[in-house]
Amino acid sequence: MSDSAINPAFNDENTTTSTLTNPTLVLNCGSSSIKYALISEDESTRITGLAENLGLDTARIKHNTLDGKKLEIAIAGGRHELALQKILELLEQYHFIAVGHRVVHGGREYSEAVRVNEHVLSEVKRLKVLAPLHNPANALGIEAVQAIYPEIPQVVVFDTAFHQTMPPVAFRYPLPKSLYEDHKIRRYGFHGTSHAYVSERATQITDAKGPHGWLTAHLGNGCSATAVYDGKSLDTSMGLTPLEGLMMGTRSGDVDPSLHIHLKRQLGLSLEEIDKMLNSESGLLGISGLSNDLRTIEEAANEGHKDAQLAIEMFCYRVGKYLASLSCALPDFTGIVFTGGIGENSKTTRARILDVMRHFGIKFDADKNASLVGGSEGSFHSDDSSIELWVVPTDEECRIAQETRLALGLA
């Protein structure tokens, strides 16, 4: 398929290809979607896109060109392999020099990004036992690129790798030792590239002298919080799987571990049904009964919807409580960094969370807080606040590109 067959305007991009120098392709293959970005060597230019609804009649690719055009390509019924083939066709003219893959689970073995070889690929596949929805899709992405561009080096950047610096006191569960030693049952943590990016960025832009101790709050449909000191993760809210920790869009976060057996005995639910409920039918959606989108819930709450109001109160209370507890991991507490769709855009959520932490002496400027939306970066703490408060838009794709180049000796 030629570029002009996709869209006659696509050839217009040929005039601007020179601005995308030595680009790295970043692929994030999810269970039903593929997010991608082609990022120039100096990180100043990028092409982005999303393949969504894979496997359904509504499957499509939304592609943003270098010159700002938006393309939409229908791939009805298309699965990961077809979508990846189309994405690579869209990008082949830019001669990317490396591919970096976001891989959800790296287990205990991987504490940094690594170049793909047969062993690494087999480990990504083996670790599907810990990430059954994501690692198989991640492996598909690696194999699709191998099939079309076998000579281009590929790197895997693990969501869990950043948290491998956690000490045993934080990552071990109080379970029989054999479960840890023989079956690798422990806390791993996720959203590692986001926590790494925003904590490093906060360290770059603060005037506070280091080393810095940050609590990073990645709040979106998926939510997690991490205690980062001197660039290292010391504790985090997610555990063996992404279900542990904060209340999220559709995930429950922490519940009584005996809930499973209780629901089985009382309602006759299977483990699979309970797992689906906790991951897909709970959180903001479960409490509000309306949506997993906080914007929808806030609208309903403002109109007096009681369950929507409770969902917001629970969400903010549980985030504040978790941040307070994670502060115990930090030798010094420099500040809190908010990121993710909710963390970057909801001034009321940030304010409510900080109100939960009212004993910490945190003070913020309401006008500055209100101004930090829609991709804005900045601080909103008052001069007399005990800690700093920042909003830093996350850029996981940029972080993956950086780690990919570093792993290949290109940085």
GROMACS .gro file of C-alpha atoms in nm:
model
  411
    1MET     CA    1   0.000   0.000   0.000
    2SER     CA    2   0.147   0.336  -0.098
    3ASP     CA    3   0.140   0.643   0.124
    4SER     CA    4  -0.081   0.823  -0.128
    5ALA     CA    5  -0.327   0.536  -0.116
    6ILE     CA    6  -0.370   0.599   0.255
    7ASN     CA    7  -0.431   0.969   0.208
    8PRO     CA    8  -0.338   1.190  -0.086
    9ALA     CA    9  -0.215   1.456   0.154
   10PHE     CA   10   0.031   1.217   0.312
   11ASN     CA   11   0.293   1.293   0.047
   12ASP     CA   12   0.303   1.651   0.174
   13GLU     CA   13   0.504   1.524   0.466
   14ASN     CA   14   0.798   1.443   0.239
   15THR     CA   15   0.897   1.807   0.256
   16THR     CA   16   0.946   1.788   0.633
   17THR     CA   17   1.111   1.449   0.683
   18SER     CA   18   1.451   1.611   0.728
   19THR     CA   19   1.339   1.759   1.061
   20LEU     CA   20   1.296   1.415   1.214
   21THR     CA   21   1.661   1.325   1.270
   22ASN     CA   22   1.763   0.972   1.373
   23PRO     CA   23   1.420   0.902   1.521
   24THR     CA   24   1.332   0.628   1.770
   25LEU     CA   25   0.999   0.450   1.735
   26VAL     CA   26   0.819   0.389   2.064
   27LEU     CA   27   0.548   0.123   2.072
   28ASN     CA   28   0.303   0.065   2.356
   29CYS     CA   29   0.098  -0.243   2.267
   30GLY     CA   30  -0.201  -0.289   2.496
   31SER     CA   31  -0.461  -0.563   2.503
   32SER     CA   32  -0.685  -0.387   2.248
   33SER     CA   33  -0.483  -0.085   2.136
   34ILE     CA   34  -0.139   0.028   2.020
   35LYS     CA   35  -0.009   0.372   2.109
   36TYR     CA   36   0.297   0.485   1.914
   37ALA     CA   37   0.533   0.778   1.878
   38LEU     CA   38   0.825   0.850   1.648
   39ILE     CA   39   1.060   1.084   1.835
   40SER     CA   40   1.357   1.272   1.692
   41GLU     CA   41   1.704   1.239   1.841
   42ASP     CA   42   1.682   1.580   2.009
   43GLU     CA   43   1.325   1.504   2.131
   44SER     CA   44   1.192   1.826   1.974
   45THR     CA   45   0.984   1.662   1.700
   46ARG     CA   46   0.749   1.367   1.698
   47ILE     CA   47   0.476   1.186   1.509
   48THR     CA   48   0.211   1.016   1.720
   49GLY     CA   49  -0.082   0.786   1.674
   50LEU     CA   50  -0.317   0.530   1.821
   51ALA     CA   51  -0.462   0.207   1.690
   52GLU     CA   52  -0.777   0.133   1.888
   53ASN     CA   53  -1.064  -0.118   1.916
   54LEU     CA   54  -0.841  -0.390   1.774
   55GLY     CA   55  -1.029  -0.706   1.677
   56LEU     CA   56  -1.360  -0.519   1.640
   57ASP     CA   57  -1.541  -0.380   1.337
   58THR     CA   58  -1.458  -0.032   1.466
   59ALA     CA   59  -1.081  -0.095   1.465
   60ARG     CA   60  -0.896   0.208   1.329
   61ILE     CA   61  -0.569   0.399   1.336
   62LYS     CA   62  -0.564   0.767   1.430
   63HIS     CA   63  -0.241   0.915   1.298
   64ASN     CA   64  -0.103   1.265   1.356
   65THR     CA   65   0.145   1.372   1.088
   66LEU     CA   66   0.450   1.592   1.125
   67ASP     CA   67   0.271   1.892   0.976
   68GLY     CA   68  -0.034   1.859   1.199
   69LYS     CA   69  -0.267   1.667   0.968
   70LYS     CA   70  -0.490   1.405   1.125
   71LEU     CA   71  -0.548   1.080   0.938
   72GLU     CA   72  -0.793   0.805   1.021
   73ILE     CA   73  -0.750   0.460   0.870
   74ALA     CA   74  -1.020   0.195   0.911
   75ILE     CA   75  -0.893  -0.159   0.968
   76ALA     CA   76  -1.225  -0.333   1.043
   77GLY     CA   77  -1.163  -0.652   1.237
   78GLY     CA   78  -0.791  -0.582   1.236
   79ARG     CA   79  -0.584  -0.728   1.515
   80HIS     CA   80  -0.241  -0.633   1.649
   81GLU     CA   81  -0.045  -0.780   1.358
   82LEU     CA   82  -0.237  -0.591   1.090
   83ALA     CA   83  -0.236  -0.268   1.289
   84LEU     CA   84   0.140  -0.288   1.342
   85GLN     CA   85   0.194  -0.355   0.972
   86LYS     CA   86  -0.005  -0.043   0.882
   87ILE     CA   87   0.173   0.168   1.146
   88LEU     CA   88   0.514   0.063   1.015
   89GLU     CA   89   0.404   0.147   0.660
   90LEU     CA   90   0.301   0.494   0.775
   91LEU     CA   91   0.642   0.552   0.934
   92GLU     CA   92   0.886   0.370   0.704
   93GLN     CA   93   0.986   0.685   0.512
   94TYR     CA   94   1.140   0.833   0.828
   95HIS     CA   95   1.407   0.565   0.863
   96PHE     CA   96   1.385   0.513   1.238
   97ILE     CA   97   1.706   0.375   1.385
   98ALA     CA   98   1.568   0.188   1.687
   99VAL     CA   99   1.243   0.066   1.839
  100GLY     CA  100   1.161   0.090   2.208
  101HIS     CA  101   0.876  -0.116   2.349
  102ARG     CA  102   0.687  -0.051   2.669
  103VAL     CA  103   0.655  -0.391   2.839
  104VAL     CA  104   0.438  -0.408   3.149
  105HIS     CA  105   0.610  -0.680   3.351
  106GLY     CA  106   0.980  -0.755   3.376
  107GLY     CA  107   0.968  -0.967   3.691
  108ARG     CA  108   1.271  -0.973   3.921
  109GLU     CA  109   1.526  -1.017   3.646
  110TYR     CA  110   1.513  -0.676   3.482
  111SER     CA  111   1.602  -0.352   3.658
  112GLU     CA  112   1.674  -0.152   3.343
  113ALA     CA  113   1.595  -0.139   2.973
  114VAL     CA  114   1.758  -0.416   2.768
  115ARG     CA  115   1.816  -0.490   2.402
  116VAL     CA  116   1.590  -0.758   2.260
  117ASN     CA  117   1.738  -1.100   2.194
  118GLU     CA  118   1.586  -1.449   2.199
  119HIS     CA  119   1.619  -1.480   2.577
  120VAL     CA  120   1.461  -1.140   2.644
  121LEU     CA  121   1.169  -1.216   2.413
  122SER     CA  122   1.113  -1.553   2.579
  123GLU     CA  123   1.113  -1.383   2.921
  124VAL     CA  124   0.854  -1.129   2.807
  125LYS     CA  125   0.635  -1.420   2.699
  126ARG     CA  126   0.699  -1.623   3.014
  127LEU     CA  127   0.605  -1.332   3.237
  128LYS     CA  128   0.253  -1.328   3.094
  129VAL     CA  129   0.170  -1.526   3.408
  130LEU     CA  130   0.205  -1.193   3.593
  131ALA     CA  131   0.056  -0.969   3.321
  132PRO     CA  132  -0.176  -1.187   3.109
  133LEU     CA  133  -0.346  -0.899   2.928
  134HIS     CA  134  -0.035  -0.699   2.842
  135ASN     CA  135   0.284  -0.903   2.804
  136PRO     CA  136   0.147  -1.121   2.519
  137ALA     CA  137   0.054  -0.803   2.328
  138ASN     CA  138   0.398  -0.657   2.403
  139ALA     CA  139   0.561  -0.971   2.260
  140LEU     CA  140   0.346  -0.942   1.945
  141GLY     CA  141   0.482  -0.593   1.890
  142ILE     CA  142   0.842  -0.713   1.915
  143GLU     CA  143   0.783  -1.001   1.674
  144ALA     CA  144   0.598  -0.782   1.421
  145VAL     CA  145   0.892  -0.542   1.400
  146GLN     CA  146   1.139  -0.832   1.377
  147ALA     CA  147   0.948  -0.976   1.082
  148ILE     CA  148   0.953  -0.652   0.881
  149TYR     CA  149   1.277  -0.489   1.003
  150PRO     CA  150   1.502  -0.769   1.134
  151GLU     CA  151   1.809  -0.545   1.119
  152ILE     CA  152   1.674  -0.263   1.338
  153PRO     CA  153   1.769  -0.295   1.707
  154GLN     CA  154   1.484  -0.321   1.954
  155VAL     CA  155   1.477  -0.248   2.327
  156VAL     CA  156   1.225  -0.336   2.595
  157VAL     CA  157   1.155  -0.083   2.870
  158PHE     CA  158   0.975  -0.247   3.160
  159ASP     CA  159   0.705  -0.075   3.365
  160THR     CA  160   0.838  -0.259   3.668
  161ALA     CA  161   1.209  -0.186   3.621
  162PHE     CA  162   1.212   0.155   3.793
  163HIS     CA  163   1.078  -0.003   4.111
  164GLN     CA  164   1.353  -0.265   4.137
  165THR     CA  165   1.537  -0.028   4.371
  166MET     CA  166   1.273  -0.082   4.641
  167PRO     CA  167   1.419  -0.246   4.955
  168PRO     CA  168   1.283  -0.580   5.080
  169VAL     CA  169   1.093  -0.403   5.358
  170ALA     CA  170   0.882  -0.244   5.084
  171PHE     CA  171   0.861  -0.515   4.819
  172ARG     CA  172   0.813  -0.831   5.027
  173TYR     CA  173   0.468  -0.950   5.130
  174PRO     CA  174   0.432  -1.099   5.482
  175LEU     CA  175   0.380  -1.446   5.332
  176PRO     CA  176   0.570  -1.776   5.361
  177LYS     CA  177   0.925  -1.729   5.233
  178SER     CA  178   0.888  -2.011   4.979
  179LEU     CA  179   0.628  -1.811   4.785
  180TYR     CA  180   0.886  -1.540   4.730
  181GLU     CA  181   1.185  -1.763   4.661
  182ASP     CA  182   1.014  -2.028   4.451
  183HIS     CA  183   0.730  -1.838   4.288
  184LYS     CA  184   0.852  -1.476   4.286
  185ILE     CA  185   0.548  -1.352   4.477
  186ARG     CA  186   0.638  -0.996   4.575
  187ARG     CA  187   0.544  -0.635   4.506
  188TYR     CA  188   0.670  -0.511   4.168
  189GLY     CA  189   0.499  -0.177   4.102
  190PHE     CA  190   0.398  -0.028   3.768
  191HIS     CA  191   0.381   0.304   3.578
  192GLY     CA  192   0.760   0.306   3.623
  193THR     CA  193   0.839   0.516   3.316
  194SER     CA  194   0.591   0.783   3.425
  195HIS     CA  195   0.718   0.800   3.784
  196ALA     CA  196   1.076   0.809   3.658
  197TYR     CA  197   1.005   1.086   3.408
  198VAL     CA  198   0.810   1.323   3.634
  199SER     CA  199   1.037   1.280   3.937
  200GLU     CA  200   1.344   1.352   3.724
  201ARG     CA  201   1.171   1.651   3.567
  202ALA     CA  202   1.072   1.787   3.910
  203THR     CA  203   1.433   1.756   4.022
  204GLN     CA  204   1.540   1.957   3.717
  205ILE     CA  205   1.299   2.245   3.772
  206THR     CA  206   1.295   2.284   4.151
  207ASP     CA  207   1.517   2.535   4.327
  208ALA     CA  208   1.540   2.309   4.633
  209LYS     CA  209   1.879   2.161   4.705
  210GLY     CA  210   1.910   1.788   4.661
  211PRO     CA  211   1.894   1.503   4.706
  212HIS     CA  212   1.521   1.533   4.655
  213GLY     CA  213   1.240   1.324   4.799
  214TRP     CA  214   0.926   1.324   4.584
  215LEU     CA  215   0.588   1.164   4.614
  216THR     CA  216   0.471   1.118   4.255
  217ALA     CA  217   0.098   1.072   4.200
  218HIS     CA  218   0.008   0.925   3.860
  219LEU     CA  219  -0.369   0.969   3.852
  220GLY     CA  220  -0.575   0.866   3.551
  221ASN     CA  221  -0.788   0.565   3.466
  222GLY     CA  222  -0.502   0.371   3.619
  223CYS     CA  223  -0.355   0.524   3.934
  224SER     CA  224  -0.041   0.474   4.136
  225ALA     CA  225   0.181   0.668   4.375
  226THR     CA  226   0.554   0.630   4.435
  227ALA     CA  227   0.810   0.753   4.687
  228VAL     CA  228   1.120   0.857   4.490
  229TYR     CA  229   1.440   0.964   4.666
  230ASP     CA  230   1.752   1.074   4.481
  231GLY     CA  231   1.608   0.930   4.160
  232LYS     CA  232   1.528   0.586   4.306
  233SER     CA  233   1.193   0.428   4.382
  234LEU     CA  234   1.174   0.333   4.750
  235ASP     CA  235   0.808   0.230   4.767
  236THR     CA  236   0.500   0.234   4.547
  237SER     CA  237   0.129   0.163   4.570
  238MET     CA  238   0.087  -0.110   4.306
  239GLY     CA  239   0.204  -0.458   4.389
  240LEU     CA  240   0.226  -0.801   4.226
  241THR     CA  241  -0.034  -0.674   3.979
  242PRO     CA  242  -0.170  -0.325   3.896
  243LEU     CA  243  -0.479  -0.395   4.109
  244GLU     CA  244  -0.316  -0.317   4.444
  245GLY     CA  245  -0.313   0.033   4.587
  246LEU     CA  246  -0.520   0.335   4.491
  247MET     CA  247  -0.883   0.343   4.383
  248MET     CA  248  -0.883   0.382   4.004
  249GLY     CA  249  -1.120   0.425   3.711
  250THR     CA  250  -1.245   0.067   3.712
  251ARG     CA  251  -1.006  -0.102   3.958
  252SER     CA  252  -1.088  -0.129   4.326
  253GLY     CA  253  -0.738  -0.086   4.465
  254ASP     CA  254  -0.687  -0.228   4.814
  255VAL     CA  255  -0.961  -0.453   4.952
  256ASP     CA  256  -0.971  -0.712   5.229
  257PRO     CA  257  -0.778  -1.019   5.099
  258SER     CA  258  -1.059  -1.239   5.229
  259LEU     CA  259  -1.311  -1.069   5.000
  260HIS     CA  260  -1.255  -1.339   4.736
  261ILE     CA  261  -1.345  -1.629   4.962
  262HIS     CA  262  -1.635  -1.434   5.114
  263LEU     CA  263  -1.789  -1.362   4.772
  264LYS     CA  264  -1.736  -1.722   4.665
  265ARG     CA  265  -1.914  -1.853   4.974
  266GLN     CA  266  -2.195  -1.597   4.982
  267LEU     CA  267  -2.264  -1.540   4.613
  268GLY     CA  268  -2.107  -1.843   4.447
  269LEU     CA  269  -1.883  -1.626   4.231
  270SER     CA  270  -1.581  -1.784   4.064
  271LEU     CA  271  -1.231  -1.643   4.107
  272GLU     CA  272  -1.244  -1.526   3.746
  273GLU     CA  273  -1.573  -1.340   3.803
  274ILE     CA  274  -1.435  -1.173   4.115
  275ASP     CA  275  -1.113  -1.079   3.936
  276LYS     CA  276  -1.312  -0.920   3.653
  277MET     CA  277  -1.527  -0.731   3.901
  278LEU     CA  278  -1.229  -0.591   4.091
  279ASN     CA  279  -1.041  -0.492   3.773
  280SER     CA  280  -1.317  -0.381   3.538
  281GLU     CA  281  -1.633  -0.299   3.733
  282SER     CA  282  -1.510  -0.125   4.048
  283GLY     CA  283  -1.333   0.200   4.138
  284LEU     CA  284  -1.493   0.525   4.022
  285LEU     CA  285  -1.726   0.329   3.794
  286GLY     CA  286  -1.838   0.091   4.066
  287ILE     CA  287  -1.907   0.358   4.329
  288SER     CA  288  -2.067   0.618   4.101
  289GLY     CA  289  -2.261   0.370   3.891
  290LEU     CA  290  -2.209   0.612   3.604
  291SER     CA  291  -1.864   0.613   3.450
  292ASN     CA  292  -1.492   0.564   3.502
  293ASP     CA  293  -1.432   0.916   3.365
  294LEU     CA  294  -1.388   1.166   3.647
  295ARG     CA  295  -1.516   1.451   3.430
  296THR     CA  296  -1.852   1.279   3.388
  297ILE     CA  297  -1.866   1.201   3.759
  298GLU     CA  298  -1.783   1.561   3.856
  299GLU     CA  299  -2.067   1.690   3.637
  300ALA     CA  300  -2.311   1.454   3.805
  301ALA     CA  301  -2.177   1.539   4.151
  302ASN     CA  302  -2.230   1.909   4.085
  303GLU     CA  303  -2.592   1.828   4.001
  304GLY     CA  304  -2.639   1.655   4.335
  305HIS     CA  305  -2.577   1.290   4.242
  306LYS     CA  306  -2.494   1.131   4.580
  307ASP     CA  307  -2.304   0.828   4.448
  308ALA     CA  308  -2.095   1.052   4.223
  309GLN     CA  309  -2.012   1.273   4.520
  310LEU     CA  310  -1.911   0.969   4.725
  311ALA     CA  311  -1.694   0.835   4.442
  312ILE     CA  312  -1.497   1.161   4.433
  313GLU     CA  313  -1.464   1.176   4.811
  314MET     CA  314  -1.344   0.814   4.828
  315PHE     CA  315  -1.097   0.863   4.543
  316CYS     CA  316  -0.938   1.170   4.699
  317TYR     CA  317  -0.938   1.027   5.051
  318ARG     CA  318  -0.762   0.710   4.942
  319VAL     CA  319  -0.502   0.898   4.737
  320GLY     CA  320  -0.431   1.134   5.026
  321LYS     CA  321  -0.407   0.847   5.272
  322TYR     CA  322  -0.165   0.659   5.047
  323LEU     CA  323   0.054   0.963   4.988
  324ALA     CA  324   0.070   1.023   5.362
  325SER     CA  325   0.180   0.665   5.424
  326LEU     CA  326   0.435   0.667   5.141
  327SER     CA  327   0.601   0.973   5.291
  328CYS     CA  328   0.738   0.734   5.555
  329ALA     CA  329   0.969   0.589   5.289
  330LEU     CA  330   1.142   0.922   5.219
  331PRO     CA  331   1.453   1.031   5.416
  332ASP     CA  332   1.359   1.389   5.318
  333PHE     CA  333   1.026   1.511   5.180
  334THR     CA  334   1.072   1.774   4.908
  335GLY     CA  335   0.725   1.770   4.758
  336ILE     CA  336   0.441   1.608   4.568
  337VAL     CA  337   0.427   1.580   4.189
  338PHE     CA  338   0.086   1.532   4.024
  339THR     CA  339   0.061   1.376   3.678
  340GLY     CA  340  -0.170   1.166   3.458
  341GLY     CA  341  -0.501   1.272   3.308
  342ILE     CA  342  -0.661   1.352   3.645
  343GLY     CA  343  -0.346   1.471   3.821
  344GLU     CA  344  -0.265   1.715   3.539
  345ASN     CA  345  -0.613   1.854   3.482
  346SER     CA  346  -0.837   1.838   3.789
  347LYS     CA  347  -0.767   2.133   4.020
  348THR     CA  348  -1.048   2.025   4.254
  349THR     CA  349  -0.909   1.672   4.289
  350ARG     CA  350  -0.563   1.805   4.374
  351ALA     CA  351  -0.713   2.039   4.634
  352ARG     CA  352  -0.925   1.764   4.792
  353ILE     CA  353  -0.626   1.528   4.813
  354LEU     CA  354  -0.416   1.792   4.985
  355ASP     CA  355  -0.699   1.861   5.228
  356VAL     CA  356  -0.684   1.496   5.333
  357MET     CA  357  -0.316   1.558   5.420
  358ARG     CA  358  -0.409   1.858   5.637
  359HIS     CA  359  -0.167   1.767   5.919
  360PHE     CA  360   0.141   1.808   5.695
  361GLY     CA  361   0.148   2.188   5.688
  362ILE     CA  362   0.088   2.196   5.312
  363LYS     CA  363  -0.032   2.529   5.172
  364PHE     CA  364  -0.110   2.613   4.813
  365ASP     CA  365  -0.205   2.905   4.592
  366ALA     CA  366  -0.560   2.844   4.462
  367ASP     CA  367  -0.509   3.064   4.154
  368LYS     CA  368  -0.188   2.885   4.056
  369ASN     CA  369  -0.358   2.549   4.111
  370ALA     CA  370  -0.647   2.654   3.886
  371SER     CA  371  -0.408   2.762   3.609
  372LEU     CA  372  -0.237   2.424   3.586
  373VAL     CA  373  -0.451   2.235   3.334
  374GLY     CA  374  -0.428   2.118   2.974
  375GLY     CA  375  -0.062   2.026   2.966
  376SER     CA  376   0.069   2.312   3.179
  377GLU     CA  377   0.375   2.251   3.397
  378GLY     CA  378   0.442   2.442   3.715
  379SER     CA  379   0.431   2.472   4.091
  380PHE     CA  380   0.137   2.584   4.304
  381HIS     CA  381   0.267   2.575   4.661
  382SER     CA  382   0.261   2.887   4.876
  383ASP     CA  383   0.583   3.039   5.006
  384ASP     CA  384   0.507   2.916   5.358
  385SER     CA  385   0.417   2.560   5.255
  386SER     CA  386   0.602   2.277   5.430
  387ILE     CA  387   0.664   2.104   5.095
  388GLU     CA  388   0.660   2.189   4.725
  389LEU     CA  389   0.367   2.107   4.496
  390TRP     CA  390   0.412   2.050   4.124
  391VAL     CA  391   0.210   1.950   3.820
  392VAL     CA  392   0.431   1.782   3.561
  393PRO     CA  393   0.266   1.637   3.248
  394THR     CA  394   0.401   1.288   3.202
  395ASP     CA  395   0.581   1.186   2.883
  396GLU     CA  396   0.628   0.812   2.896
  397GLU     CA  397   0.709   0.794   2.526
  398CYS     CA  398   0.997   1.038   2.567
  399ARG     CA  399   1.130   0.842   2.864
  400ILE     CA  400   1.110   0.513   2.669
  401ALA     CA  401   1.295   0.672   2.376
  402GLN     CA  402   1.565   0.798   2.614
  403GLU     CA  403   1.610   0.458   2.777
  404THR     CA  404   1.612   0.288   2.437
  405ARG     CA  405   1.896   0.508   2.311
  406LEU     CA  406   2.084   0.460   2.638
  407ALA     CA  407   2.052   0.081   2.621
  408LEU     CA  408   2.192   0.085   2.265
  409GLY     CA  409   2.475   0.326   2.345
  410LEU     CA  410   2.322   0.597   2.127
  411ALA     CA  411   2.270   0.856   2.402
   0.00000   0.00000   0.00000
